[in-house]
Amino acid sequence: FSSGIGMLGIPGGGGLGDSDDGDGASSGPGGGGPPLVTVVDCIITGNKAAGVFVSGSASGVDCNKNKICDNQETGVTLRSSGDARLAANTISGNAGCAGVFIADTKTTGRLDENDISANQGAGVMVDNGGSGALIGTQVNKIVDNGAEKVRVTGGEVGSTLNVPAGATFVLQ
């Protein structure tokens, strides 16, 4: 997918990442099946927008072991999307409102073993009804960001950040 502005864009809506095959089951990180899109061991840096942008009905996105840094917007944006898992990524030095931004209804994101640091805005921001953000049970390090470490703001349906029993994250 080429956005013309240098980011990795993963659109939904009948194209790449659409897991609605009518069987009532979803694929990918939250649905038990294999991920439909996997981004692994990449360096995503210096873009004019977000480093990774997942939108529409894209579902089953797995982002692992990437270095997502020094982008002019957020490091990762999950907007109006299905489920995505971010694991063992370094997300640092990004401008914009957050290192990881989860927004709009029906958007879920699971965070495991990420190092989210030195971003201009918050480390993690859940906004405008993002209702399924989940800090996983693996240690996430969220330190030295320009604003709050974790910010949850409301929308029409409210925003939530779920932290299960046994979840560990470092906030400094």
Short mmCIF file of N, CA and C in Angstrom, two decimals:
data_model
loop_
_atom_site.label_atom_id
_atom_site.label_comp_id
_atom_site.label_asym_id
_atom_site.label_seq_id
_atom_site.Cartn_x
_atom_site.Cartn_y
_atom_site.Cartn_z
N PHE A 1 0.85 -1.18 0.00
CA PHE A 1 0.00 0.00 0.00
C PHE A 1 0.88 1.23 0.00
N SER A 2 0.70 2.09 -0.93
CA SER A 2 1.48 3.32 -1.00
C SER A 2 0.59 4.50 -0.68
N SER A 3 0.98 5.25 0.32
CA SER A 3 0.17 6.39 0.73
C SER A 3 0.65 7.69 0.12
N GLY A 4 1.82 7.68 -0.47
CA GLY A 4 2.38 8.91 -1.02
C GLY A 4 3.04 9.79 0.02
N ILE A 5 2.95 9.42 1.29
CA ILE A 5 3.57 10.24 2.33
C ILE A 5 4.54 9.44 3.18
N GLY A 6 4.88 8.26 2.75
CA GLY A 6 5.95 7.52 3.38
C GLY A 6 5.60 6.71 4.60
N MET A 7 4.34 6.37 4.82
CA MET A 7 3.99 5.55 5.98
C MET A 7 3.57 4.17 5.51
N LEU A 8 3.58 3.22 6.43
CA LEU A 8 3.03 1.91 6.15
C LEU A 8 1.56 1.97 6.50
N GLY A 9 0.70 1.94 5.49
CA GLY A 9 -0.74 2.02 5.70
C GLY A 9 -1.38 0.67 5.48
N ILE A 10 -2.27 0.28 6.39
CA ILE A 10 -2.97 -0.99 6.27
C ILE A 10 -4.46 -0.68 6.28
N PRO A 11 -5.07 -0.56 5.08
CA PRO A 11 -6.49 -0.20 5.01
C PRO A 11 -7.37 -1.43 5.18
N GLY A 12 -8.62 -1.20 5.49
CA GLY A 12 -9.59 -2.29 5.56
C GLY A 12 -10.68 -2.06 4.54
N GLY A 13 -11.82 -2.68 4.77
CA GLY A 13 -12.97 -2.47 3.92
C GLY A 13 -12.95 -3.28 2.64
N GLY A 14 -12.86 -4.58 2.76
CA GLY A 14 -12.94 -5.43 1.59
C GLY A 14 -11.61 -5.69 0.92
N GLY A 15 -10.56 -5.10 1.43
CA GLY A 15 -9.25 -5.28 0.82
C GLY A 15 -8.33 -5.98 1.79
N LEU A 16 -7.09 -5.59 1.75
CA LEU A 16 -6.07 -6.17 2.61
C LEU A 16 -6.53 -6.11 4.06
N GLY A 17 -6.50 -7.25 4.73
CA GLY A 17 -6.81 -7.29 6.15
C GLY A 17 -8.26 -7.49 6.50
N ASP A 18 -9.16 -7.61 5.52
CA ASP A 18 -10.57 -7.80 5.84
C ASP A 18 -10.80 -9.27 6.15
N SER A 19 -11.17 -9.57 7.40
CA SER A 19 -11.31 -10.97 7.80
C SER A 19 -12.75 -11.42 7.89
N ASP A 20 -13.70 -10.62 7.44
CA ASP A 20 -15.09 -11.00 7.56
C ASP A 20 -15.49 -11.91 6.40
N ASP A 21 -15.43 -13.22 6.64
CA ASP A 21 -15.78 -14.18 5.60
C ASP A 21 -17.15 -14.79 5.83
N GLY A 22 -17.91 -14.20 6.77
CA GLY A 22 -19.27 -14.63 7.01
C GLY A 22 -19.41 -15.82 7.94
N ASP A 23 -18.32 -16.35 8.47
CA ASP A 23 -18.42 -17.51 9.34
C ASP A 23 -18.56 -17.16 10.81
N GLY A 24 -18.61 -15.87 11.11
CA GLY A 24 -18.78 -15.43 12.49
C GLY A 24 -17.50 -15.45 13.30
N ALA A 25 -16.40 -15.91 12.74
CA ALA A 25 -15.12 -15.95 13.45
C ALA A 25 -14.19 -14.92 12.85
N SER A 26 -13.35 -14.38 13.69
CA SER A 26 -12.38 -13.42 13.17
C SER A 26 -11.00 -14.04 13.22
N SER A 27 -10.15 -13.59 12.33
CA SER A 27 -8.78 -14.07 12.31
C SER A 27 -7.90 -13.09 13.04
N GLY A 28 -6.68 -13.50 13.29
CA GLY A 28 -5.70 -12.57 13.81
C GLY A 28 -5.55 -12.62 15.30
N PRO A 29 -4.87 -11.60 15.84
CA PRO A 29 -4.44 -11.60 17.23
C PRO A 29 -5.55 -11.83 18.24
N GLY A 30 -6.74 -11.26 18.05
CA GLY A 30 -7.81 -11.43 19.01
C GLY A 30 -8.77 -12.55 18.67
N GLY A 31 -8.75 -13.04 17.42
CA GLY A 31 -9.72 -14.00 16.97
C GLY A 31 -9.25 -15.44 16.97
N GLY A 32 -8.01 -15.69 17.35
CA GLY A 32 -7.54 -17.04 17.46
C GLY A 32 -6.92 -17.61 16.20
N GLY A 33 -7.17 -17.00 15.07
CA GLY A 33 -6.58 -17.48 13.83
C GLY A 33 -5.24 -16.82 13.59
N PRO A 34 -4.61 -17.15 12.48
CA PRO A 34 -3.33 -16.52 12.17
C PRO A 34 -3.52 -15.06 11.78
N PRO A 35 -2.50 -14.22 11.99
CA PRO A 35 -2.62 -12.82 11.58
C PRO A 35 -2.79 -12.73 10.07
N LEU A 36 -3.57 -11.76 9.62
CA LEU A 36 -3.76 -11.55 8.19
C LEU A 36 -2.66 -10.68 7.61
N VAL A 37 -2.11 -9.79 8.43
CA VAL A 37 -1.00 -8.94 8.02
C VAL A 37 0.03 -9.00 9.13
N THR A 38 1.27 -9.32 8.79
CA THR A 38 2.34 -9.36 9.78
C THR A 38 3.45 -8.42 9.32
N VAL A 39 3.85 -7.54 10.20
CA VAL A 39 4.98 -6.63 9.96
C VAL A 39 6.01 -6.98 11.02
N VAL A 40 7.17 -7.52 10.59
CA VAL A 40 8.15 -8.01 11.55
C VAL A 40 9.56 -7.60 11.14
N ASP A 41 10.36 -7.24 12.15
CA ASP A 41 11.77 -6.89 11.96
C ASP A 41 11.99 -5.79 10.93
N CYS A 42 11.17 -4.76 10.96
CA CYS A 42 11.30 -3.63 10.03
C CYS A 42 11.79 -2.39 10.77
N ILE A 43 12.42 -1.51 10.04
CA ILE A 43 12.76 -0.18 10.55
C ILE A 43 11.84 0.78 9.82
N ILE A 44 10.95 1.42 10.58
CA ILE A 44 9.96 2.34 10.02
C ILE A 44 10.25 3.70 10.63
N THR A 45 10.88 4.57 9.85
CA THR A 45 11.40 5.81 10.41
C THR A 45 11.35 6.95 9.41
N GLY A 46 11.28 8.18 9.92
CA GLY A 46 11.41 9.38 9.10
C GLY A 46 10.25 9.67 8.18
N ASN A 47 9.05 9.18 8.48
CA ASN A 47 7.90 9.40 7.62
C ASN A 47 7.21 10.73 7.93
N LYS A 48 6.50 11.28 6.95
CA LYS A 48 5.80 12.55 7.11
C LYS A 48 4.50 12.40 7.89
N ALA A 49 4.06 11.18 8.09
CA ALA A 49 2.84 10.91 8.85
C ALA A 49 3.17 9.85 9.89
N ALA A 50 2.17 9.06 10.29
CA ALA A 50 2.40 7.98 11.24
C ALA A 50 3.34 6.95 10.64
N GLY A 51 4.10 6.27 11.50
CA GLY A 51 4.95 5.19 11.01
C GLY A 51 4.12 4.03 10.50
N VAL A 52 3.14 3.58 11.29
CA VAL A 52 2.21 2.53 10.91
C VAL A 52 0.81 3.06 11.16
N PHE A 53 -0.08 2.93 10.17
CA PHE A 53 -1.45 3.44 10.27
C PHE A 53 -2.39 2.32 9.85
N VAL A 54 -3.18 1.82 10.81
CA VAL A 54 -4.14 0.75 10.54
C VAL A 54 -5.53 1.36 10.61
N SER A 55 -6.32 1.22 9.53
CA SER A 55 -7.62 1.88 9.51
C SER A 55 -8.69 1.02 8.85
N GLY A 56 -9.92 1.54 8.91
CA GLY A 56 -11.05 0.84 8.30
C GLY A 56 -11.33 -0.45 9.04
N SER A 57 -11.72 -1.47 8.32
CA SER A 57 -12.04 -2.74 8.97
C SER A 57 -10.86 -3.69 8.96
N ALA A 58 -9.65 -3.15 8.78
CA ALA A 58 -8.45 -4.01 8.82
C ALA A 58 -8.44 -4.76 10.14
N SER A 59 -8.20 -6.03 10.09
CA SER A 59 -8.22 -6.85 11.29
C SER A 59 -7.13 -7.90 11.18
N GLY A 60 -6.65 -8.36 12.31
CA GLY A 60 -5.64 -9.40 12.30
C GLY A 60 -4.27 -8.87 11.94
N VAL A 61 -3.93 -7.69 12.43
CA VAL A 61 -2.62 -7.09 12.15
C VAL A 61 -1.69 -7.41 13.31
N ASP A 62 -0.52 -7.94 12.99
CA ASP A 62 0.46 -8.30 14.00
C ASP A 62 1.76 -7.55 13.69
N CYS A 63 2.16 -6.64 14.56
CA CYS A 63 3.38 -5.82 14.39
C CYS A 63 4.38 -6.26 15.44
N ASN A 64 5.48 -6.91 15.03
CA ASN A 64 6.42 -7.48 15.99
C ASN A 64 7.86 -7.11 15.68
N LYS A 65 8.60 -6.81 16.74
CA LYS A 65 10.05 -6.63 16.67
C LYS A 65 10.47 -5.55 15.67
N ASN A 66 9.70 -4.48 15.60
CA ASN A 66 10.01 -3.38 14.69
C ASN A 66 10.60 -2.21 15.44
N LYS A 67 11.34 -1.41 14.73
CA LYS A 67 11.82 -0.14 15.26
C LYS A 67 11.02 0.94 14.53
N ILE A 68 10.12 1.59 15.28
CA ILE A 68 9.21 2.59 14.71
C ILE A 68 9.57 3.92 15.37
N CYS A 69 10.36 4.73 14.68
CA CYS A 69 10.89 5.91 15.35
C CYS A 69 11.02 7.11 14.41
N ASP A 70 11.05 8.28 15.04
CA ASP A 70 11.33 9.55 14.37
C ASP A 70 10.40 9.84 13.19
N ASN A 71 9.12 9.53 13.36
CA ASN A 71 8.11 9.88 12.37
C ASN A 71 7.47 11.21 12.75
N GLN A 72 6.93 11.93 11.78
CA GLN A 72 6.40 13.27 12.04
C GLN A 72 5.03 13.27 12.70
N GLU A 73 4.37 12.13 12.73
CA GLU A 73 3.11 11.98 13.47
C GLU A 73 3.34 10.89 14.51
N THR A 74 2.31 10.13 14.84
CA THR A 74 2.45 9.06 15.83
C THR A 74 3.34 7.94 15.30
N GLY A 75 3.81 7.11 16.21
CA GLY A 75 4.53 5.92 15.78
C GLY A 75 3.58 4.92 15.16
N VAL A 76 2.48 4.62 15.89
CA VAL A 76 1.45 3.69 15.42
C VAL A 76 0.09 4.30 15.69
N THR A 77 -0.77 4.30 14.68
CA THR A 77 -2.16 4.73 14.84
C THR A 77 -3.07 3.59 14.46
N LEU A 78 -3.98 3.24 15.37
CA LEU A 78 -5.04 2.27 15.11
C LEU A 78 -6.34 3.06 15.15
N ARG A 79 -6.99 3.22 14.00
CA ARG A 79 -8.18 4.08 13.91
C ARG A 79 -9.29 3.34 13.17
N SER A 80 -10.44 3.23 13.82
CA SER A 80 -11.61 2.57 13.23
C SER A 80 -11.26 1.22 12.65
N SER A 81 -10.40 0.49 13.34
CA SER A 81 -9.93 -0.78 12.79
C SER A 81 -10.40 -1.93 13.65
N GLY A 82 -10.12 -3.12 13.20
CA GLY A 82 -10.39 -4.31 13.98
C GLY A 82 -9.32 -4.48 15.03
N ASP A 83 -8.79 -5.69 15.14
CA ASP A 83 -7.80 -5.90 16.19
C ASP A 83 -6.38 -5.89 15.64
N ALA A 84 -5.49 -5.44 16.49
CA ALA A 84 -4.07 -5.39 16.14
C ALA A 84 -3.27 -5.73 17.40
N ARG A 85 -2.12 -6.36 17.21
CA ARG A 85 -1.23 -6.68 18.32
C ARG A 85 0.12 -6.06 18.04
N LEU A 86 0.63 -5.32 19.01
CA LEU A 86 1.95 -4.73 18.93
C LEU A 86 2.81 -5.43 19.98
N ALA A 87 3.88 -6.10 19.54
CA ALA A 87 4.70 -6.86 20.48
C ALA A 87 6.18 -6.67 20.18
N ALA A 88 6.95 -6.42 21.24
CA ALA A 88 8.41 -6.34 21.19
C ALA A 88 8.90 -5.29 20.20
N ASN A 89 8.17 -4.18 20.11
CA ASN A 89 8.58 -3.07 19.25
C ASN A 89 9.27 -1.99 20.06
N THR A 90 10.15 -1.25 19.41
CA THR A 90 10.68 -0.02 19.97
C THR A 90 9.97 1.11 19.26
N ILE A 91 9.23 1.93 20.02
CA ILE A 91 8.43 3.01 19.46
C ILE A 91 8.91 4.28 20.14
N SER A 92 9.75 5.06 19.45
CA SER A 92 10.38 6.21 20.11
C SER A 92 10.62 7.37 19.16
N GLY A 93 10.70 8.55 19.76
CA GLY A 93 11.07 9.76 19.03
C GLY A 93 10.05 10.24 18.02
N ASN A 94 8.80 9.81 18.15
CA ASN A 94 7.76 10.22 17.21
C ASN A 94 7.09 11.50 17.67
N ALA A 95 6.67 12.33 16.71
CA ALA A 95 5.92 13.55 17.02
C ALA A 95 4.43 13.17 17.09
N GLY A 96 3.58 14.15 17.16
CA GLY A 96 2.15 13.84 17.22
C GLY A 96 1.70 13.64 18.65
N CYS A 97 0.46 13.17 18.80
CA CYS A 97 -0.16 13.10 20.12
C CYS A 97 0.33 11.93 20.97
N ALA A 98 0.92 10.89 20.35
CA ALA A 98 1.33 9.73 21.14
C ALA A 98 2.26 8.82 20.35
N GLY A 99 2.98 7.98 21.08
CA GLY A 99 3.74 6.92 20.43
C GLY A 99 2.80 5.90 19.81
N VAL A 100 1.77 5.49 20.58
CA VAL A 100 0.72 4.60 20.10
C VAL A 100 -0.61 5.29 20.34
N PHE A 101 -1.41 5.46 19.29
CA PHE A 101 -2.70 6.15 19.35
C PHE A 101 -3.78 5.18 18.92
N ILE A 102 -4.74 4.90 19.82
CA ILE A 102 -5.84 3.98 19.56
C ILE A 102 -7.12 4.78 19.65
N ALA A 103 -7.86 4.88 18.52
CA ALA A 103 -9.01 5.76 18.50
C ALA A 103 -10.20 5.17 17.75
N ASP A 104 -11.35 5.67 18.09
CA ASP A 104 -12.62 5.38 17.45
C ASP A 104 -13.17 4.03 17.88
N THR A 105 -14.48 3.90 17.74
CA THR A 105 -15.16 2.70 18.20
C THR A 105 -14.70 1.46 17.45
N LYS A 106 -14.84 0.35 18.07
CA LYS A 106 -14.50 -0.97 17.53
C LYS A 106 -13.00 -1.15 17.27
N THR A 107 -12.18 -0.29 17.84
CA THR A 107 -10.75 -0.43 17.66
C THR A 107 -10.16 -1.13 18.87
N THR A 108 -9.44 -2.20 18.64
CA THR A 108 -8.78 -2.90 19.73
C THR A 108 -7.29 -3.01 19.43
N GLY A 109 -6.51 -2.91 20.45
CA GLY A 109 -5.07 -3.06 20.31
C GLY A 109 -4.52 -3.73 21.54
N ARG A 110 -3.64 -4.68 21.34
CA ARG A 110 -2.99 -5.37 22.46
C ARG A 110 -1.51 -5.01 22.43
N LEU A 111 -0.99 -4.61 23.57
CA LEU A 111 0.41 -4.19 23.68
C LEU A 111 1.17 -5.16 24.58
N ASP A 112 2.21 -5.79 24.06
CA ASP A 112 3.04 -6.72 24.82
C ASP A 112 4.52 -6.44 24.56
N GLU A 113 5.29 -6.29 25.63
CA GLU A 113 6.76 -6.20 25.56
C GLU A 113 7.28 -5.07 24.67
N ASN A 114 6.58 -3.94 24.62
CA ASN A 114 7.03 -2.80 23.83
C ASN A 114 7.83 -1.84 24.67
N ASP A 115 8.76 -1.17 24.03
CA ASP A 115 9.51 -0.08 24.65
C ASP A 115 9.01 1.19 23.98
N ILE A 116 8.20 1.96 24.71
CA ILE A 116 7.56 3.16 24.17
C ILE A 116 8.16 4.34 24.93
N SER A 117 9.06 5.08 24.27
CA SER A 117 9.80 6.12 24.99
C SER A 117 10.14 7.29 24.08
N ALA A 118 10.40 8.43 24.71
CA ALA A 118 10.91 9.63 24.05
C ALA A 118 10.03 10.11 22.90
N ASN A 119 8.72 9.88 23.00
CA ASN A 119 7.79 10.42 22.01
C ASN A 119 7.35 11.81 22.45
N GLN A 120 6.99 12.67 21.50
CA GLN A 120 6.63 14.05 21.81
C GLN A 120 5.37 14.11 22.67
N GLY A 121 4.37 13.30 22.35
CA GLY A 121 3.11 13.30 23.10
C GLY A 121 3.13 12.22 24.17
N ALA A 122 1.93 11.68 24.45
CA ALA A 122 1.81 10.61 25.43
C ALA A 122 2.47 9.34 24.91
N GLY A 123 2.81 8.44 25.81
CA GLY A 123 3.32 7.14 25.38
C GLY A 123 2.24 6.36 24.65
N VAL A 124 1.08 6.19 25.31
CA VAL A 124 -0.08 5.51 24.74
C VAL A 124 -1.28 6.41 24.97
N MET A 125 -2.07 6.63 23.92
CA MET A 125 -3.28 7.44 24.04
C MET A 125 -4.46 6.66 23.48
N VAL A 126 -5.52 6.52 24.30
CA VAL A 126 -6.77 5.90 23.87
C VAL A 126 -7.81 7.01 23.86
N ASP A 127 -8.45 7.23 22.70
CA ASP A 127 -9.28 8.41 22.54
C ASP A 127 -10.52 8.11 21.71
N ASN A 128 -11.52 8.95 21.89
CA ASN A 128 -12.70 9.00 21.04
C ASN A 128 -13.40 7.65 20.91
N GLY A 129 -13.54 6.96 22.02
CA GLY A 129 -14.30 5.72 22.01
C GLY A 129 -13.51 4.47 21.72
N GLY A 130 -12.19 4.56 21.63
CA GLY A 130 -11.39 3.34 21.49
C GLY A 130 -11.68 2.49 22.71
N SER A 131 -12.31 1.35 22.53
CA SER A 131 -12.84 0.64 23.68
C SER A 131 -12.18 -0.69 23.98
N GLY A 132 -11.17 -1.06 23.23
CA GLY A 132 -10.60 -2.37 23.49
C GLY A 132 -9.10 -2.36 23.67
N ALA A 133 -8.54 -1.24 24.05
CA ALA A 133 -7.10 -1.19 24.24
C ALA A 133 -6.73 -2.08 25.43
N LEU A 134 -5.71 -2.88 25.25
CA LEU A 134 -5.35 -3.84 26.28
C LEU A 134 -3.85 -3.82 26.48
N ILE A 135 -3.44 -3.55 27.70
CA ILE A 135 -2.04 -3.73 28.06
C ILE A 135 -1.91 -5.22 28.35
N GLY A 136 -1.10 -5.92 27.57
CA GLY A 136 -0.96 -7.36 27.71
C GLY A 136 -0.26 -7.76 29.00
N THR A 137 -0.10 -9.04 29.20
CA THR A 137 0.50 -9.53 30.43
C THR A 137 2.01 -9.51 30.39
N GLN A 138 2.60 -9.21 29.26
CA GLN A 138 4.05 -9.07 29.16
C GLN A 138 4.44 -7.63 29.50
N VAL A 139 5.64 -7.42 29.98
CA VAL A 139 6.08 -6.10 30.43
C VAL A 139 6.18 -5.12 29.27
N ASN A 140 5.51 -3.99 29.39
CA ASN A 140 5.66 -2.86 28.48
C ASN A 140 6.40 -1.77 29.23
N LYS A 141 7.36 -1.16 28.60
CA LYS A 141 8.11 -0.07 29.20
C LYS A 141 7.64 1.22 28.54
N ILE A 142 7.02 2.10 29.32
CA ILE A 142 6.47 3.35 28.80
C ILE A 142 7.11 4.48 29.62
N VAL A 143 8.18 5.07 29.09
CA VAL A 143 8.97 6.02 29.87
C VAL A 143 9.39 7.23 29.03
N ASP A 144 9.66 8.32 29.73
CA ASP A 144 10.29 9.51 29.16
C ASP A 144 9.60 10.08 27.93
N ASN A 145 8.27 10.03 27.92
CA ASN A 145 7.52 10.66 26.83
C ASN A 145 7.20 12.10 27.20
N GLY A 146 6.88 12.93 26.22
CA GLY A 146 6.70 14.36 26.45
C GLY A 146 5.46 14.73 27.23
N ALA A 147 4.43 13.91 27.15
CA ALA A 147 3.19 14.17 27.88
C ALA A 147 2.96 12.99 28.84
N GLU A 148 1.69 12.65 29.08
CA GLU A 148 1.39 11.55 29.98
C GLU A 148 1.97 10.25 29.45
N LYS A 149 2.23 9.35 30.36
CA LYS A 149 2.70 8.02 29.94
C LYS A 149 1.57 7.29 29.24
N VAL A 150 0.39 7.27 29.87
CA VAL A 150 -0.82 6.67 29.30
C VAL A 150 -1.94 7.68 29.47
N ARG A 151 -2.64 7.99 28.38
CA ARG A 151 -3.74 8.96 28.45
C ARG A 151 -4.99 8.32 27.87
N VAL A 152 -6.09 8.37 28.63
CA VAL A 152 -7.38 7.85 28.18
C VAL A 152 -8.36 9.01 28.23
N THR A 153 -8.92 9.35 27.06
CA THR A 153 -9.90 10.43 26.99
C THR A 153 -11.20 9.90 26.44
N GLY A 154 -12.31 10.55 26.77
CA GLY A 154 -13.62 10.05 26.39
C GLY A 154 -14.04 10.46 25.01
N GLY A 155 -15.02 9.76 24.54
CA GLY A 155 -15.68 10.07 23.28
C GLY A 155 -17.15 9.84 23.50
N GLU A 156 -17.89 9.74 22.43
CA GLU A 156 -19.33 9.54 22.56
C GLU A 156 -19.66 8.27 23.34
N VAL A 157 -18.91 7.19 23.10
CA VAL A 157 -19.21 5.95 23.81
C VAL A 157 -18.21 5.68 24.92
N GLY A 158 -17.27 6.59 25.14
CA GLY A 158 -16.28 6.40 26.18
C GLY A 158 -15.09 5.60 25.70
N SER A 159 -13.98 5.80 26.35
CA SER A 159 -12.74 5.10 26.00
C SER A 159 -12.29 4.31 27.20
N THR A 160 -11.75 3.12 26.96
CA THR A 160 -11.29 2.31 28.07
C THR A 160 -9.93 1.72 27.76
N LEU A 161 -9.18 1.51 28.80
CA LEU A 161 -7.90 0.81 28.73
C LEU A 161 -7.99 -0.33 29.73
N ASN A 162 -7.92 -1.55 29.24
CA ASN A 162 -8.04 -2.72 30.10
C ASN A 162 -6.66 -3.21 30.51
N VAL A 163 -6.47 -3.38 31.80
CA VAL A 163 -5.21 -3.91 32.32
C VAL A 163 -5.56 -5.16 33.11
N PRO A 164 -5.30 -6.36 32.53
CA PRO A 164 -5.70 -7.60 33.20
C PRO A 164 -4.82 -7.89 34.41
N ALA A 165 -5.32 -8.76 35.28
CA ALA A 165 -4.53 -9.22 36.41
C ALA A 165 -3.25 -9.85 35.89
N GLY A 166 -2.15 -9.52 36.50
CA GLY A 166 -0.87 -10.07 36.08
C GLY A 166 -0.15 -9.22 35.05
N ALA A 167 -0.81 -8.18 34.53
CA ALA A 167 -0.15 -7.31 33.56
C ALA A 167 0.88 -6.46 34.28
N THR A 168 2.00 -6.24 33.62
CA THR A 168 3.06 -5.44 34.20
C THR A 168 3.52 -4.41 33.18
N PHE A 169 3.61 -3.17 33.62
CA PHE A 169 4.27 -2.18 32.77
C PHE A 169 5.00 -1.20 33.64
N VAL A 170 6.06 -0.64 33.08
CA VAL A 170 6.93 0.27 33.79
C VAL A 170 6.59 1.67 33.36
N LEU A 171 6.24 2.53 34.30
CA LEU A 171 5.95 3.93 34.01
C LEU A 171 6.94 4.78 34.80
N GLN A 172 7.74 5.57 34.10
CA GLN A 172 8.70 6.44 34.78
C GLN A 172 8.57 7.85 34.29
#
